[in-house]
Amino acid sequence: MFNSLSDRLQGTFDKLRGKGRLTEDDINVAMREIRLALLEADVNFKVVKRFVASCKERCMTSEVLDSLTPSQNVVRIVLEELTELLGGTESKLTMAQNRTPNVIMLVGLQGSGKTTACVKLAYLLRKQGRNPLLAACDVYRPAAADQLETLGKEIGVPVFRGDGQHPVQIAKDSVQEAVDKLCDVVIVDTAGRLQIDEFMMQEAVDIKSAVRPDQVLMVVDAMTGQDIVNVVTEFAERTDFDGVIMSKLDGDARGGGALSVREVTGKPIKFVSMGEKPSSLEVFHPDRMARRILG
Ligand code: GDP
């Protein structure tokens, strides 16, 4: 992901580096190139507009233009702005200290990688010394509970499935099951649809009010193009999620959606997933991602 964006931005920076002194015209040309590269990478146009305006304002100062290394300063500014666009600093998973079990609920469209993200999160939390339980509240997708159970077994994490029950009841019962099994965190997998629909949203809202999760995380497929903005906006309004798990960053899409999410929703990306294996979930570091993109 981001390969073509990276190549283009690096091309722009190489041209600047070749110039020595920079004029306002040089900055204008560079900013135009950055703008086009971001738009072609599918970054939301409003996000691009604000991003480029902010970079430009900071670059068009005598401090930058008259400095000994103007091109380095431009690169630094773009890096800082990109880091900021991605959330600035790492956003931790916050869970109440005085509550056992903690509850984390995952929401998102079908196919976004929600069920596998539940398992990956369980894997990560267990590595951090927690004792998770997975709750199978997606009762509509055929085999979702089976998938969760199989994957849970693979990583040695118990799965609660209340076959035949309503998802809200399953979520509630899973919390009791965690108490009985001495698990200290429940990860609730919820149903998704291919597109947003009212029934699905309402169910997520109902589960949320029934189990009052410490964190609601939205799983977002980084391969989704521009439409990502509508989807995350709607989920943010309805479920008021706390953060994003960005999945499929190992894919070869242009990646602009992933770059737009934080700015559009104001919600931080907390984790990224770069593969199908349970071990492929990582804490998201905006600065590292920005550096990777700028090369
Ligand atoms: P759900 O419908 O949202 O629960 O989606 P699933 O968890 O079943 O994932 C849908 C498909 O995407 C599965 O084949 C997953 O293995 C795959 N998948 C999920 N996350 C990633 C990822 O980070 N990278 C890749 N390459 N595939 C992923």
PDB file of C-alpha atoms and ligand atoms in Angstrom:
ATOM      1  CA  MET A   1       0.000   0.000   0.000  1.00  0.00           C
ATOM      2  CA  PHE A   2       1.046   3.631  -0.605  1.00  0.00           C
ATOM      3  CA  ASN A   3       3.753   2.543  -3.080  1.00  0.00           C
ATOM      4  CA  SER A   4       2.688   4.822  -5.865  1.00  0.00           C
ATOM      5  CA  LEU A   5       2.062   7.726  -3.471  1.00  0.00           C
ATOM      6  CA  SER A   6       5.498   7.191  -1.950  1.00  0.00           C
ATOM      7  CA  ASP A   7       7.166   7.161  -5.360  1.00  0.00           C
ATOM      8  CA  ARG A   8       5.490  10.374  -6.397  1.00  0.00           C
ATOM      9  CA  LEU A   9       6.247  12.246  -3.191  1.00  0.00           C
ATOM     10  CA  GLN A  10       9.852  11.100  -3.295  1.00  0.00           C
ATOM     11  CA  GLY A  11      10.069  12.306  -6.898  1.00  0.00           C
ATOM     12  CA  THR A  12       8.880  15.751  -5.801  1.00  0.00           C
ATOM     13  CA  PHE A  13      11.365  15.885  -2.927  1.00  0.00           C
ATOM     14  CA  ASP A  14      14.230  14.757  -5.171  1.00  0.00           C
ATOM     15  CA  LYS A  15      13.512  17.641  -7.532  1.00  0.00           C
ATOM     16  CA  LEU A  16      13.549  20.095  -4.613  1.00  0.00           C
ATOM     17  CA  ARG A  17      16.807  18.678  -3.290  1.00  0.00           C
ATOM     18  CA  GLY A  18      18.399  19.181  -6.697  1.00  0.00           C
ATOM     19  CA  LYS A  19      17.709  22.916  -6.586  1.00  0.00           C
ATOM     20  CA  GLY A  20      19.636  24.243  -3.609  1.00  0.00           C
ATOM     21  CA  ARG A  21      17.836  27.535  -3.016  1.00  0.00           C
ATOM     22  CA  LEU A  22      14.058  27.479  -3.337  1.00  0.00           C
ATOM     23  CA  THR A  23      11.736  30.182  -4.622  1.00  0.00           C
ATOM     24  CA  GLU A  24       8.033  30.622  -3.920  1.00  0.00           C
ATOM     25  CA  ASP A  25       7.418  29.207  -7.380  1.00  0.00           C
ATOM     26  CA  ASP A  26       9.321  26.044  -6.507  1.00  0.00           C
ATOM     27  CA  ILE A  27       7.137  25.602  -3.421  1.00  0.00           C
ATOM     28  CA  ASN A  28       4.009  26.209  -5.475  1.00  0.00           C
ATOM     29  CA  VAL A  29       5.040  23.549  -7.990  1.00  0.00           C
ATOM     30  CA  ALA A  30       5.924  21.078  -5.240  1.00  0.00           C
ATOM     31  CA  MET A  31       2.615  21.670  -3.454  1.00  0.00           C
ATOM     32  CA  ARG A  32       0.703  21.157  -6.676  1.00  0.00           C
ATOM     33  CA  GLU A  33       2.495  17.841  -7.189  1.00  0.00           C
ATOM     34  CA  ILE A  34       1.773  16.744  -3.616  1.00  0.00           C
ATOM     35  CA  ARG A  35      -1.864  17.700  -4.074  1.00  0.00           C
ATOM     36  CA  LEU A  36      -2.158  15.616  -7.248  1.00  0.00           C
ATOM     37  CA  ALA A  37      -0.312  12.661  -5.724  1.00  0.00           C
ATOM     38  CA  LEU A  38      -2.691  12.629  -2.738  1.00  0.00           C
ATOM     39  CA  LEU A  39      -5.787  12.970  -4.908  1.00  0.00           C
ATOM     40  CA  GLU A  40      -4.621  10.163  -7.148  1.00  0.00           C
ATOM     41  CA  ALA A  41      -4.010   8.049  -4.057  1.00  0.00           C
ATOM     42  CA  ASP A  42      -7.722   8.495  -3.289  1.00  0.00           C
ATOM     43  CA  VAL A  43      -7.309  10.797  -0.320  1.00  0.00           C
ATOM     44  CA  ASN A  44     -10.537  12.695   0.276  1.00  0.00           C
ATOM     45  CA  PHE A  45     -10.415  16.052  -1.561  1.00  0.00           C
ATOM     46  CA  LYS A  46     -11.290  18.135   1.503  1.00  0.00           C
ATOM     47  CA  VAL A  47      -8.541  16.442   3.454  1.00  0.00           C
ATOM     48  CA  VAL A  48      -6.091  17.118   0.608  1.00  0.00           C
ATOM     49  CA  LYS A  49      -7.085  20.754   0.432  1.00  0.00           C
ATOM     50  CA  ARG A  50      -6.529  21.388   4.101  1.00  0.00           C
ATOM     51  CA  PHE A  51      -3.338  19.347   4.187  1.00  0.00           C
ATOM     52  CA  VAL A  52      -1.708  21.133   1.269  1.00  0.00           C
ATOM     53  CA  ALA A  53      -2.808  24.568   2.503  1.00  0.00           C
ATOM     54  CA  SER A  54      -1.244  23.867   5.853  1.00  0.00           C
ATOM     55  CA  CYS A  55       2.035  22.563   4.354  1.00  0.00           C
ATOM     56  CA  LYS A  56       2.201  25.525   1.994  1.00  0.00           C
ATOM     57  CA  GLU A  57       1.646  28.099   4.706  1.00  0.00           C
ATOM     58  CA  ARG A  58       4.472  26.644   6.752  1.00  0.00           C
ATOM     59  CA  CYS A  59       6.833  26.326   3.766  1.00  0.00           C
ATOM     60  CA  MET A  60       6.286  29.841   2.380  1.00  0.00           C
ATOM     61  CA  THR A  61       8.167  31.585   5.152  1.00  0.00           C
ATOM     62  CA  SER A  62      11.512  33.265   4.952  1.00  0.00           C
ATOM     63  CA  GLU A  63      12.626  30.945   7.720  1.00  0.00           C
ATOM     64  CA  VAL A  64      12.280  28.028   5.293  1.00  0.00           C
ATOM     65  CA  LEU A  65      13.083  29.732   1.984  1.00  0.00           C
ATOM     66  CA  ASP A  66      16.183  31.528   3.282  1.00  0.00           C
ATOM     67  CA  SER A  67      17.466  28.640   5.342  1.00  0.00           C
ATOM     68  CA  LEU A  68      20.665  26.803   4.443  1.00  0.00           C
ATOM     69  CA  THR A  69      18.746  23.609   3.688  1.00  0.00           C
ATOM     70  CA  PRO A  70      15.318  24.669   2.414  1.00  0.00           C
ATOM     71  CA  SER A  71      14.437  21.356   0.777  1.00  0.00           C
ATOM     72  CA  GLN A  72      15.145  19.460   3.997  1.00  0.00           C
ATOM     73  CA  ASN A  73      12.858  21.855   5.810  1.00  0.00           C
ATOM     74  CA  VAL A  74      10.084  21.280   3.284  1.00  0.00           C
ATOM     75  CA  VAL A  75      10.410  17.511   3.685  1.00  0.00           C
ATOM     76  CA  ARG A  76      10.361  17.906   7.471  1.00  0.00           C
ATOM     77  CA  ILE A  77       7.220  20.031   7.322  1.00  0.00           C
ATOM     78  CA  VAL A  78       5.406  17.570   5.055  1.00  0.00           C
ATOM     79  CA  LEU A  79       6.460  14.738   7.363  1.00  0.00           C
ATOM     80  CA  GLU A  80       5.157  16.589  10.408  1.00  0.00           C
ATOM     81  CA  GLU A  81       1.882  17.425   8.685  1.00  0.00           C
ATOM     82  CA  LEU A  82       1.432  13.833   7.518  1.00  0.00           C
ATOM     83  CA  THR A  83       2.116  12.543  11.025  1.00  0.00           C
ATOM     84  CA  GLU A  84      -0.484  14.988  12.328  1.00  0.00           C
ATOM     85  CA  LEU A  85      -2.961  13.910   9.655  1.00  0.00           C
ATOM     86  CA  LEU A  86      -2.542  10.340  10.864  1.00  0.00           C
ATOM     87  CA  GLY A  87      -3.267  11.329  14.445  1.00  0.00           C
ATOM     88  CA  GLY A  88      -0.005  12.783  15.743  1.00  0.00           C
ATOM     89  CA  THR A  89       0.827  10.330  18.478  1.00  0.00           C
ATOM     90  CA  GLU A  90      -0.027   6.745  19.255  1.00  0.00           C
ATOM     91  CA  SER A  91      -3.540   6.329  20.641  1.00  0.00           C
ATOM     92  CA  LYS A  92      -3.687   3.698  23.333  1.00  0.00           C
ATOM     93  CA  LEU A  93      -6.512   1.304  24.018  1.00  0.00           C
ATOM     94  CA  THR A  94      -8.091   2.748  27.141  1.00  0.00           C
ATOM     95  CA  MET A  95      -9.851   0.399  29.493  1.00  0.00           C
ATOM     96  CA  ALA A  96     -11.196   1.031  32.985  1.00  0.00           C
ATOM     97  CA  GLN A  97      -8.827  -0.226  35.700  1.00  0.00           C
ATOM     98  CA  ASN A  98     -11.581  -0.975  38.178  1.00  0.00           C
ATOM     99  CA  ARG A  99     -13.735  -3.122  35.950  1.00  0.00           C
ATOM    100  CA  THR A 100     -13.481  -6.855  35.313  1.00  0.00           C
ATOM    101  CA  PRO A 101     -13.996  -7.932  32.666  1.00  0.00           C
ATOM    102  CA  ASN A 102     -13.272  -5.031  30.381  1.00  0.00           C
ATOM    103  CA  VAL A 103     -15.287  -5.123  27.188  1.00  0.00           C
ATOM    104  CA  ILE A 104     -14.132  -4.237  23.683  1.00  0.00           C
ATOM    105  CA  MET A 105     -16.662  -4.236  20.890  1.00  0.00           C
ATOM    106  CA  LEU A 106     -15.814  -4.338  17.195  1.00  0.00           C
ATOM    107  CA  VAL A 107     -18.089  -2.897  14.529  1.00  0.00           C
ATOM    108  CA  GLY A 108     -17.762  -2.524  10.773  1.00  0.00           C
ATOM    109  CA  LEU A 109     -19.015  -3.702   7.423  1.00  0.00           C
ATOM    110  CA  GLN A 110     -19.077  -7.347   6.454  1.00  0.00           C
ATOM    111  CA  GLY A 111     -15.793  -8.409   4.922  1.00  0.00           C
ATOM    112  CA  SER A 112     -13.870  -5.560   6.532  1.00  0.00           C
ATOM    113  CA  GLY A 113     -11.913  -8.083   8.578  1.00  0.00           C
ATOM    114  CA  LYS A 114     -13.870  -7.765  11.817  1.00  0.00           C
ATOM    115  CA  THR A 115     -13.949 -11.398  12.893  1.00  0.00           C
ATOM    116  CA  THR A 116     -10.274 -11.928  12.188  1.00  0.00           C
ATOM    117  CA  ALA A 117      -9.475  -8.597  13.897  1.00  0.00           C
ATOM    118  CA  CYS A 118     -11.206  -9.873  17.062  1.00  0.00           C
ATOM    119  CA  VAL A 119      -8.882 -12.855  17.051  1.00  0.00           C
ATOM    120  CA  LYS A 120      -5.819 -10.747  16.309  1.00  0.00           C
ATOM    121  CA  LEU A 121      -6.703  -8.382  19.132  1.00  0.00           C
ATOM    122  CA  ALA A 122      -7.177 -11.326  21.495  1.00  0.00           C
ATOM    123  CA  TYR A 123      -3.752 -12.595  20.443  1.00  0.00           C
ATOM    124  CA  LEU A 124      -2.148  -9.210  21.071  1.00  0.00           C
ATOM    125  CA  LEU A 125      -3.855  -8.708  24.433  1.00  0.00           C
ATOM    126  CA  ARG A 126      -2.833 -12.156  25.566  1.00  0.00           C
ATOM    127  CA  LYS A 127       0.753 -11.335  24.720  1.00  0.00           C
ATOM    128  CA  GLN A 128       0.329  -8.330  27.010  1.00  0.00           C
ATOM    129  CA  GLY A 129      -0.705 -10.605  29.862  1.00  0.00           C
ATOM    130  CA  ARG A 130      -4.491 -10.318  29.542  1.00  0.00           C
ATOM    131  CA  ASN A 131      -6.859 -13.264  29.501  1.00  0.00           C
ATOM    132  CA  PRO A 132      -9.432 -12.597  26.753  1.00  0.00           C
ATOM    133  CA  LEU A 133     -12.709 -14.237  25.805  1.00  0.00           C
ATOM    134  CA  LEU A 134     -14.217 -13.885  22.339  1.00  0.00           C
ATOM    135  CA  ALA A 135     -17.974 -13.382  21.992  1.00  0.00           C
ATOM    136  CA  ALA A 136     -19.679 -14.451  18.762  1.00  0.00           C
ATOM    137  CA  CYS A 137     -22.468 -11.909  18.276  1.00  0.00           C
ATOM    138  CA  ASP A 138     -22.522 -12.047  14.479  1.00  0.00           C
ATOM    139  CA  VAL A 139     -25.448 -14.436  14.147  1.00  0.00           C
ATOM    140  CA  TYR A 140     -26.334 -13.563  10.559  1.00  0.00           C
ATOM    141  CA  ARG A 141     -23.249 -14.331   8.511  1.00  0.00           C
ATOM    142  CA  PRO A 142     -23.285 -18.068   7.985  1.00  0.00           C
ATOM    143  CA  ALA A 143     -20.332 -19.635   9.768  1.00  0.00           C
ATOM    144  CA  ALA A 144     -19.131 -16.455  11.491  1.00  0.00           C
ATOM    145  CA  ALA A 145     -19.342 -18.130  14.895  1.00  0.00           C
ATOM    146  CA  ASP A 146     -17.635 -21.251  13.519  1.00  0.00           C
ATOM    147  CA  GLN A 147     -14.867 -19.091  12.065  1.00  0.00           C
ATOM    148  CA  LEU A 148     -14.389 -17.367  15.419  1.00  0.00           C
ATOM    149  CA  GLU A 149     -14.361 -20.677  17.236  1.00  0.00           C
ATOM    150  CA  THR A 150     -11.806 -22.227  14.882  1.00  0.00           C
ATOM    151  CA  LEU A 151      -9.513 -19.213  15.066  1.00  0.00           C
ATOM    152  CA  GLY A 152      -9.994 -18.927  18.837  1.00  0.00           C
ATOM    153  CA  LYS A 153      -8.934 -22.550  19.203  1.00  0.00           C
ATOM    154  CA  GLU A 154      -5.883 -21.877  17.059  1.00  0.00           C
ATOM    155  CA  ILE A 155      -4.641 -19.218  19.474  1.00  0.00           C
ATOM    156  CA  GLY A 156      -5.982 -20.895  22.619  1.00  0.00           C
ATOM    157  CA  VAL A 157      -8.611 -18.263  23.477  1.00  0.00           C
ATOM    158  CA  PRO A 158     -12.123 -19.355  24.566  1.00  0.00           C
ATOM    159  CA  VAL A 159     -15.081 -18.404  22.398  1.00  0.00           C
ATOM    160  CA  PHE A 160     -18.581 -17.830  23.737  1.00  0.00           C
ATOM    161  CA  ARG A 161     -21.384 -18.533  21.295  1.00  0.00           C
ATOM    162  CA  GLY A 162     -24.985 -18.450  22.359  1.00  0.00           C
ATOM    163  CA  ASP A 163     -26.387 -20.220  19.322  1.00  0.00           C
ATOM    164  CA  GLY A 164     -30.044 -19.377  18.771  1.00  0.00           C
ATOM    165  CA  GLN A 165     -29.957 -16.380  21.105  1.00  0.00           C
ATOM    166  CA  HIS A 166     -30.366 -12.716  20.240  1.00  0.00           C
ATOM    167  CA  PRO A 167     -27.005 -10.932  19.778  1.00  0.00           C
ATOM    168  CA  VAL A 168     -27.729  -8.547  22.664  1.00  0.00           C
ATOM    169  CA  GLN A 169     -28.331 -11.525  24.941  1.00  0.00           C
ATOM    170  CA  ILE A 170     -25.187 -13.272  23.687  1.00  0.00           C
ATOM    171  CA  ALA A 171     -23.148 -10.146  24.449  1.00  0.00           C
ATOM    172  CA  LYS A 172     -24.584  -9.933  27.971  1.00  0.00           C
ATOM    173  CA  ASP A 173     -24.107 -13.645  28.628  1.00  0.00           C
ATOM    174  CA  SER A 174     -20.546 -13.496  27.345  1.00  0.00           C
ATOM    175  CA  VAL A 175     -19.693 -11.023  30.095  1.00  0.00           C
ATOM    176  CA  GLN A 176     -21.016 -13.471  32.706  1.00  0.00           C
ATOM    177  CA  GLU A 177     -19.103 -16.271  30.977  1.00  0.00           C
ATOM    178  CA  ALA A 178     -15.921 -14.195  31.280  1.00  0.00           C
ATOM    179  CA  VAL A 179     -16.562 -13.765  35.008  1.00  0.00           C
ATOM    180  CA  ASP A 180     -17.101 -17.530  35.378  1.00  0.00           C
ATOM    181  CA  LYS A 181     -14.009 -18.373  33.342  1.00  0.00           C
ATOM    182  CA  LEU A 182     -11.868 -15.719  35.074  1.00  0.00           C
ATOM    183  CA  CYS A 183     -11.276 -13.892  31.792  1.00  0.00           C
ATOM    184  CA  ASP A 184     -10.485 -10.215  32.201  1.00  0.00           C
ATOM    185  CA  VAL A 185     -11.472  -8.870  28.794  1.00  0.00           C
ATOM    186  CA  VAL A 186     -14.314  -9.731  26.422  1.00  0.00           C
ATOM    187  CA  ILE A 187     -13.951  -8.993  22.720  1.00  0.00           C
ATOM    188  CA  VAL A 188     -17.361  -8.786  21.081  1.00  0.00           C
ATOM    189  CA  ASP A 189     -17.649  -9.583  17.371  1.00  0.00           C
ATOM    190  CA  THR A 190     -20.776  -7.977  15.912  1.00  0.00           C
ATOM    191  CA  ALA A 191     -22.666  -8.430  12.656  1.00  0.00           C
ATOM    192  CA  GLY A 192     -21.784  -6.453   9.570  1.00  0.00           C
ATOM    193  CA  ARG A 193     -23.555  -5.997   6.273  1.00  0.00           C
ATOM    194  CA  LEU A 194     -22.125  -5.339   2.862  1.00  0.00           C
ATOM    195  CA  GLN A 195     -23.519  -1.832   3.112  1.00  0.00           C
ATOM    196  CA  ILE A 196     -24.737   0.262   5.970  1.00  0.00           C
ATOM    197  CA  ASP A 197     -28.247  -0.629   6.971  1.00  0.00           C
ATOM    198  CA  GLU A 198     -30.436   0.595   9.754  1.00  0.00           C
ATOM    199  CA  PHE A 199     -31.047  -2.825  11.320  1.00  0.00           C
ATOM    200  CA  MET A 200     -27.346  -3.510  11.663  1.00  0.00           C
ATOM    201  CA  MET A 201     -26.641  -0.074  13.111  1.00  0.00           C
ATOM    202  CA  GLN A 202     -29.451  -0.349  15.629  1.00  0.00           C
ATOM    203  CA  GLU A 203     -28.215  -3.723  16.739  1.00  0.00           C
ATOM    204  CA  ALA A 204     -24.711  -2.365  17.294  1.00  0.00           C
ATOM    205  CA  VAL A 205     -26.216   0.498  19.312  1.00  0.00           C
ATOM    206  CA  ASP A 206     -28.292  -1.974  21.361  1.00  0.00           C
ATOM    207  CA  ILE A 207     -25.305  -4.202  22.113  1.00  0.00           C
ATOM    208  CA  LYS A 208     -23.327  -1.136  23.076  1.00  0.00           C
ATOM    209  CA  SER A 209     -25.925   0.033  25.574  1.00  0.00           C
ATOM    210  CA  ALA A 210     -26.346  -3.479  26.965  1.00  0.00           C
ATOM    211  CA  VAL A 211     -22.665  -4.162  27.718  1.00  0.00           C
ATOM    212  CA  ARG A 212     -21.250  -0.612  27.902  1.00  0.00           C
ATOM    213  CA  PRO A 213     -17.898  -1.422  26.273  1.00  0.00           C
ATOM    214  CA  ASP A 214     -14.725   0.285  27.464  1.00  0.00           C
ATOM    215  CA  GLN A 215     -13.858   0.681  23.806  1.00  0.00           C
ATOM    216  CA  VAL A 216     -15.765   0.427  20.566  1.00  0.00           C
ATOM    217  CA  LEU A 217     -13.438  -0.051  17.625  1.00  0.00           C
ATOM    218  CA  MET A 218     -14.434   0.214  14.013  1.00  0.00           C
ATOM    219  CA  VAL A 219     -12.689  -2.127  11.600  1.00  0.00           C
ATOM    220  CA  VAL A 220     -12.056  -0.346   8.319  1.00  0.00           C
ATOM    221  CA  ASP A 221     -10.793  -2.072   5.198  1.00  0.00           C
ATOM    222  CA  ALA A 222      -7.922   0.027   3.844  1.00  0.00           C
ATOM    223  CA  MET A 223      -8.692  -1.280   0.364  1.00  0.00           C
ATOM    224  CA  THR A 224     -11.976   0.675   0.286  1.00  0.00           C
ATOM    225  CA  GLY A 225     -11.708   3.756  -1.911  1.00  0.00           C
ATOM    226  CA  GLN A 226     -13.409   7.127  -1.490  1.00  0.00           C
ATOM    227  CA  ASP A 227     -16.563   5.519  -0.109  1.00  0.00           C
ATOM    228  CA  ILE A 228     -14.689   4.917   3.132  1.00  0.00           C
ATOM    229  CA  VAL A 229     -15.478   8.477   4.183  1.00  0.00           C
ATOM    230  CA  ASN A 230     -19.257   7.942   4.086  1.00  0.00           C
ATOM    231  CA  VAL A 231     -19.024   4.622   5.847  1.00  0.00           C
ATOM    232  CA  VAL A 232     -16.865   5.797   8.753  1.00  0.00           C
ATOM    233  CA  THR A 233     -18.849   9.011   9.126  1.00  0.00           C
ATOM    234  CA  GLU A 234     -22.087   7.088   9.489  1.00  0.00           C
ATOM    235  CA  PHE A 235     -20.589   4.604  11.942  1.00  0.00           C
ATOM    236  CA  ALA A 236     -19.107   7.475  13.942  1.00  0.00           C
ATOM    237  CA  GLU A 237     -22.483   9.177  14.177  1.00  0.00           C
ATOM    238  CA  ARG A 238     -24.393   6.071  15.151  1.00  0.00           C
ATOM    239  CA  THR A 239     -21.985   4.071  17.281  1.00  0.00           C
ATOM    240  CA  ASP A 240     -19.665   6.857  18.426  1.00  0.00           C
ATOM    241  CA  PHE A 241     -16.725   4.466  18.210  1.00  0.00           C
ATOM    242  CA  ASP A 242     -13.476   5.266  20.016  1.00  0.00           C
ATOM    243  CA  GLY A 243     -10.947   4.281  17.411  1.00  0.00           C
ATOM    244  CA  VAL A 244     -10.194   2.439  14.212  1.00  0.00           C
ATOM    245  CA  ILE A 245      -8.551  -0.849  13.367  1.00  0.00           C
ATOM    246  CA  MET A 246      -7.300  -0.393   9.822  1.00  0.00           C
ATOM    247  CA  SER A 247      -7.220  -3.789   8.130  1.00  0.00           C
ATOM    248  CA  LYS A 248      -5.583  -5.045   4.942  1.00  0.00           C
ATOM    249  CA  LEU A 249      -2.785  -2.496   4.880  1.00  0.00           C
ATOM    250  CA  ASP A 250      -0.757  -5.202   3.175  1.00  0.00           C
ATOM    251  CA  GLY A 251      -3.034  -4.875   0.127  1.00  0.00           C
ATOM    252  CA  ASP A 252      -2.072  -3.018  -3.011  1.00  0.00           C
ATOM    253  CA  ALA A 253      -4.793  -0.357  -3.015  1.00  0.00           C
ATOM    254  CA  ARG A 254      -3.804   3.283  -3.206  1.00  0.00           C
ATOM    255  CA  GLY A 255      -4.419   3.824   0.487  1.00  0.00           C
ATOM    256  CA  GLY A 256      -6.010   7.263   0.420  1.00  0.00           C
ATOM    257  CA  GLY A 257      -8.980   6.127   2.440  1.00  0.00           C
ATOM    258  CA  ALA A 258      -6.697   5.089   5.256  1.00  0.00           C
ATOM    259  CA  LEU A 259      -5.103   8.534   5.191  1.00  0.00           C
ATOM    260  CA  SER A 260      -8.473  10.297   5.316  1.00  0.00           C
ATOM    261  CA  VAL A 261     -10.173   8.452   8.166  1.00  0.00           C
ATOM    262  CA  ARG A 262      -8.625  10.245  11.120  1.00  0.00           C
ATOM    263  CA  GLU A 263      -9.289  13.720   9.759  1.00  0.00           C
ATOM    264  CA  VAL A 264     -12.822  12.930   8.619  1.00  0.00           C
ATOM    265  CA  THR A 265     -13.993  11.341  11.869  1.00  0.00           C
ATOM    266  CA  GLY A 266     -11.607  12.821  14.422  1.00  0.00           C
ATOM    267  CA  LYS A 267     -11.190   9.254  15.691  1.00  0.00           C
ATOM    268  CA  PRO A 268      -7.706   7.809  15.999  1.00  0.00           C
ATOM    269  CA  ILE A 269      -6.395   4.748  14.204  1.00  0.00           C
ATOM    270  CA  LYS A 270      -5.363   2.497  17.072  1.00  0.00           C
ATOM    271  CA  PHE A 271      -4.244  -0.656  15.287  1.00  0.00           C
ATOM    272  CA  VAL A 272      -3.294  -1.743  11.809  1.00  0.00           C
ATOM    273  CA  SER A 273      -3.514  -5.203  10.352  1.00  0.00           C
ATOM    274  CA  MET A 274      -1.075  -6.255   7.664  1.00  0.00           C
ATOM    275  CA  GLY A 275      -1.954  -9.854   6.962  1.00  0.00           C
ATOM    276  CA  GLU A 276      -4.275 -12.711   7.685  1.00  0.00           C
ATOM    277  CA  LYS A 277      -2.380 -14.351  10.537  1.00  0.00           C
ATOM    278  CA  PRO A 278      -3.434 -13.798  14.178  1.00  0.00           C
ATOM    279  CA  SER A 279      -0.052 -12.168  14.800  1.00  0.00           C
ATOM    280  CA  SER A 280      -0.502  -9.538  12.086  1.00  0.00           C
ATOM    281  CA  LEU A 281      -2.111  -6.806  14.203  1.00  0.00           C
ATOM    282  CA  GLU A 282       0.136  -3.965  15.335  1.00  0.00           C
ATOM    283  CA  VAL A 283      -0.274  -0.841  17.414  1.00  0.00           C
ATOM    284  CA  PHE A 284      -0.451   2.098  15.022  1.00  0.00           C
ATOM    285  CA  HIS A 285       2.325   4.690  15.160  1.00  0.00           C
ATOM    286  CA  PRO A 286       1.458   7.771  13.043  1.00  0.00           C
ATOM    287  CA  ASP A 287       5.088   8.930  12.844  1.00  0.00           C
ATOM    288  CA  ARG A 288       6.358   5.565  11.609  1.00  0.00           C
ATOM    289  CA  MET A 289       3.629   5.343   8.998  1.00  0.00           C
ATOM    290  CA  ALA A 290       4.343   8.888   7.799  1.00  0.00           C
ATOM    291  CA  ARG A 291       8.042   8.087   7.524  1.00  0.00           C
ATOM    292  CA  ARG A 292       7.264   4.923   5.597  1.00  0.00           C
ATOM    293  CA  ILE A 293       5.131   6.849   3.130  1.00  0.00           C
ATOM    294  CA  LEU A 294       7.703   9.588   2.594  1.00  0.00           C
ATOM    295  CA  GLY A 295      10.460   7.004   2.221  1.00  0.00           C
TER     296      GLY A 295
HETATM  297  P1  GDP B   1     -15.723  -9.797   8.571  1.00  0.00           P
HETATM  298  O1  GDP B   1     -16.825 -10.164   7.622  1.00  0.00           O
HETATM  299  O2  GDP B   1     -15.626  -8.322   8.742  1.00  0.00           O
HETATM  300  O3  GDP B   1     -15.791 -10.505   9.875  1.00  0.00           O
HETATM  301  O4  GDP B   1     -14.369 -10.184   7.843  1.00  0.00           O
HETATM  302  P2  GDP B   1     -13.324 -11.380   8.105  1.00  0.00           P
HETATM  303  O5  GDP B   1     -12.630 -11.189   9.399  1.00  0.00           O
HETATM  304  O6  GDP B   1     -13.983 -12.691   7.879  1.00  0.00           O
HETATM  305  O7  GDP B   1     -12.271 -11.069   6.952  1.00  0.00           O
HETATM  306  C1  GDP B   1     -12.620 -11.093   5.594  1.00  0.00           C
HETATM  307  C2  GDP B   1     -11.420 -11.588   4.786  1.00  0.00           C
HETATM  308  O8  GDP B   1     -10.377 -10.623   4.853  1.00  0.00           O
HETATM  309  C3  GDP B   1     -10.832 -12.884   5.324  1.00  0.00           C
HETATM  310  O9  GDP B   1     -10.461 -13.690   4.229  1.00  0.00           O
HETATM  311  C4  GDP B   1      -9.612 -12.422   6.090  1.00  0.00           C
HETATM  312  O10 GDP B   1      -8.597 -13.400   6.175  1.00  0.00           O
HETATM  313  C5  GDP B   1      -9.168 -11.240   5.270  1.00  0.00           C
HETATM  314  N1  GDP B   1      -8.376 -10.261   6.043  1.00  0.00           N
HETATM  315  C6  GDP B   1      -8.719  -9.658   7.200  1.00  0.00           C
HETATM  316  N2  GDP B   1      -7.751  -8.810   7.613  1.00  0.00           N
HETATM  317  C7  GDP B   1      -6.775  -8.860   6.680  1.00  0.00           C
HETATM  318  C8  GDP B   1      -5.502  -8.202   6.525  1.00  0.00           C
HETATM  319  O11 GDP B   1      -5.066  -7.360   7.320  1.00  0.00           O
HETATM  320  N3  GDP B   1      -4.780  -8.521   5.401  1.00  0.00           N
HETATM  321  C9  GDP B   1      -5.229  -9.434   4.487  1.00  0.00           C
HETATM  322  N4  GDP B   1      -4.463  -9.674   3.427  1.00  0.00           N
HETATM  323  N5  GDP B   1      -6.407 -10.064   4.604  1.00  0.00           N
HETATM  324  C10 GDP B   1      -7.175  -9.788   5.672  1.00  0.00           C
END
